[in-house]
Amino acid sequence: MRKFKQKAVLALTTAAMIAGSVAVSSPASAASSPIAACGGGSYHEIDHQPLPGYGTIYLMYDGSTDCVVTWKTAYVGTPTLVGAYVWRESPSAEDADADNYSYYAGPVKLNAPGTCIMWGGYAYSPSGSAYSAWRSPWEHCL
């Protein structure tokens, strides 16, 4: 009987330690806004594009670096496929982010003063059978 009690205590202690380590290693909170997702500071919104029924793609700029975030307004808290991207025209470069996210995709950033960019994003339903997407033409040639 004594061995049974020792094993039971050991099992409960191990379970408590595992539960504690899972709680400690939980992911950080999502950013509170698209600007916060870009890092805050001197970023400000210069454009946005609605994804009707799914979210909004935001383009932020800090004077030299463009930042794009696709912010979910539907299925928030549920991991769904969401993407954000930005391309620089010259010299050519790109940054993209896509995965099953609960709140937003991005930030994706490119240093692009004095050249045009193309930016966009998309968001899917949980089943993956419906989505909304948008991509800009070459624009914001600052």
Short mmCIF file of C-alpha atoms in Angstrom, two decimals:
data_model
loop_
_atom_site.label_atom_id
_atom_site.label_comp_id
_atom_site.label_asym_id
_atom_site.label_seq_id
_atom_site.Cartn_x
_atom_site.Cartn_y
_atom_site.Cartn_z
CA MET A 1 0.00 0.00 0.00
CA ARG A 2 2.88 2.36 0.83
CA LYS A 3 4.40 1.89 -2.67
CA PHE A 4 1.03 2.71 -4.23
CA LYS A 5 0.80 6.00 -2.27
CA GLN A 6 4.37 6.95 -3.24
CA LYS A 7 3.63 6.28 -6.93
CA ALA A 8 0.40 8.24 -6.73
CA VAL A 9 2.15 11.23 -5.13
CA LEU A 10 4.93 11.03 -7.72
CA ALA A 11 2.39 10.89 -10.57
CA LEU A 12 0.45 13.89 -9.19
CA THR A 13 3.65 15.88 -8.66
CA THR A 14 4.81 15.13 -12.21
CA ALA A 15 1.41 16.12 -13.63
CA ALA A 16 1.50 19.40 -11.69
CA MET A 17 5.01 20.17 -12.94
CA ILE A 18 4.00 19.49 -16.55
CA ALA A 19 0.87 21.64 -16.21
CA GLY A 20 2.95 24.45 -14.71
CA SER A 21 5.50 24.32 -17.51
CA VAL A 22 2.74 24.46 -20.14
CA ALA A 23 1.23 27.53 -18.45
CA VAL A 24 4.61 29.25 -18.30
CA SER A 25 5.41 28.53 -21.95
CA SER A 26 2.13 29.79 -23.41
CA PRO A 27 2.48 32.18 -26.36
CA ALA A 28 2.67 35.93 -25.87
CA SER A 29 -0.46 38.02 -26.33
CA ALA A 30 -1.31 39.33 -29.74
CA ALA A 31 -0.60 42.97 -30.51
CA SER A 32 -3.40 45.38 -29.62
CA SER A 33 -3.46 47.15 -33.03
CA PRO A 34 -1.89 46.94 -36.50
CA ILE A 35 0.51 49.76 -35.59
CA ALA A 36 1.54 47.91 -32.43
CA ALA A 37 2.12 44.78 -34.53
CA CYS A 38 4.58 46.79 -36.65
CA GLY A 39 6.43 47.87 -33.53
CA GLY A 40 4.66 51.14 -32.76
CA GLY A 41 7.08 54.04 -32.58
CA SER A 42 6.80 56.32 -35.57
CA TYR A 43 4.69 53.95 -37.71
CA HIS A 44 1.44 55.47 -38.95
CA GLU A 45 -1.26 54.16 -41.26
CA ILE A 46 -0.96 55.39 -44.84
CA ASP A 47 -3.46 53.04 -46.48
CA HIS A 48 -5.80 50.14 -45.80
CA GLN A 49 -7.96 47.75 -47.78
CA PRO A 50 -11.01 45.92 -46.40
CA LEU A 51 -11.37 42.18 -46.89
CA PRO A 52 -15.19 42.08 -46.67
CA GLY A 53 -16.35 39.59 -44.08
CA TYR A 54 -12.80 38.68 -42.99
CA GLY A 55 -10.65 41.64 -41.96
CA THR A 56 -8.55 44.56 -43.17
CA ILE A 57 -5.07 44.83 -44.66
CA TYR A 58 -3.15 47.79 -43.22
CA LEU A 59 -0.14 49.56 -44.73
CA MET A 60 1.97 51.51 -42.25
CA TYR A 61 5.05 53.64 -42.85
CA ASP A 62 7.68 55.16 -40.56
CA GLY A 63 9.50 57.40 -43.06
CA SER A 64 11.64 54.66 -44.62
CA THR A 65 10.09 51.25 -43.93
CA ASP A 66 6.72 49.95 -45.09
CA CYS A 67 4.91 47.49 -42.82
CA VAL A 68 1.87 45.39 -43.78
CA VAL A 69 -0.48 43.55 -41.40
CA THR A 70 -3.65 41.62 -42.28
CA TRP A 71 -5.91 42.13 -39.25
CA LYS A 72 -8.76 39.63 -38.77
CA THR A 73 -12.27 40.83 -37.90
CA ALA A 74 -13.97 37.45 -38.42
CA TYR A 75 -13.06 34.15 -36.77
CA VAL A 76 -10.92 36.10 -34.29
CA GLY A 77 -9.30 33.70 -31.84
CA THR A 78 -9.68 30.78 -34.26
CA PRO A 79 -6.61 29.79 -36.28
CA THR A 80 -7.38 30.35 -39.97
CA LEU A 81 -5.10 30.89 -42.96
CA VAL A 82 -4.14 34.57 -43.08
CA GLY A 83 -1.44 36.24 -45.18
CA ALA A 84 0.27 39.60 -45.65
CA TYR A 85 2.93 40.67 -48.15
CA VAL A 86 4.84 43.63 -49.52
CA TRP A 87 7.09 43.90 -52.59
CA ARG A 88 9.58 46.64 -53.44
CA GLU A 89 9.91 47.50 -57.13
CA SER A 90 13.55 48.59 -57.32
CA PRO A 91 15.79 47.00 -56.30
CA SER A 92 13.42 44.06 -56.21
CA ALA A 93 12.70 42.57 -52.77
CA GLU A 94 9.77 41.06 -50.92
CA ASP A 95 8.59 40.01 -47.49
CA ALA A 96 5.60 37.76 -46.82
CA ASP A 97 3.95 35.96 -43.93
CA ALA A 98 1.20 33.34 -44.07
CA ASP A 99 0.05 30.72 -41.61
CA ASN A 100 -2.94 29.67 -39.52
CA TYR A 101 -3.18 32.65 -37.19
CA SER A 102 -5.81 33.58 -34.60
CA TYR A 103 -5.54 37.39 -34.86
CA TYR A 104 -3.38 38.69 -37.72
CA ALA A 105 -0.65 37.95 -40.25
CA GLY A 106 2.52 40.00 -40.35
CA PRO A 107 4.13 42.26 -39.74
CA VAL A 108 6.01 42.15 -43.02
CA LYS A 109 8.47 44.98 -43.57
CA LEU A 110 10.57 46.44 -46.37
CA ASN A 111 12.77 49.49 -46.49
CA ALA A 112 11.50 51.19 -49.66
CA PRO A 113 12.03 54.98 -49.73
CA GLY A 114 12.01 56.42 -53.24
CA THR A 115 10.53 53.36 -54.93
CA CYS A 116 7.09 51.87 -55.56
CA ILE A 117 5.62 49.03 -53.56
CA MET A 118 2.93 46.41 -54.12
CA TRP A 119 1.17 45.15 -51.00
CA GLY A 120 -1.75 42.94 -50.08
CA GLY A 121 -3.11 40.06 -48.11
CA TYR A 122 -5.84 37.50 -47.65
CA ALA A 123 -7.90 35.68 -45.03
CA TYR A 124 -9.75 32.37 -45.18
CA SER A 125 -12.71 30.84 -43.38
CA PRO A 126 -11.99 28.03 -40.89
CA SER A 127 -13.00 25.39 -43.46
CA GLY A 128 -10.71 26.95 -46.07
CA SER A 129 -13.54 26.91 -48.60
CA ALA A 130 -14.11 30.69 -48.63
CA TYR A 131 -11.72 33.63 -48.53
CA SER A 132 -11.13 37.25 -49.40
CA ALA A 133 -7.94 38.58 -50.98
CA TRP A 134 -6.59 41.83 -52.38
CA ARG A 135 -3.35 43.08 -54.00
CA SER A 136 -2.45 46.66 -54.86
CA PRO A 137 -0.93 47.89 -58.08
CA TRP A 138 2.56 49.43 -57.88
CA GLU A 139 1.93 52.54 -55.78
CA HIS A 140 3.05 54.70 -52.84
CA CYS A 141 6.16 55.64 -54.83
CA LEU A 142 7.68 57.90 -52.15
#
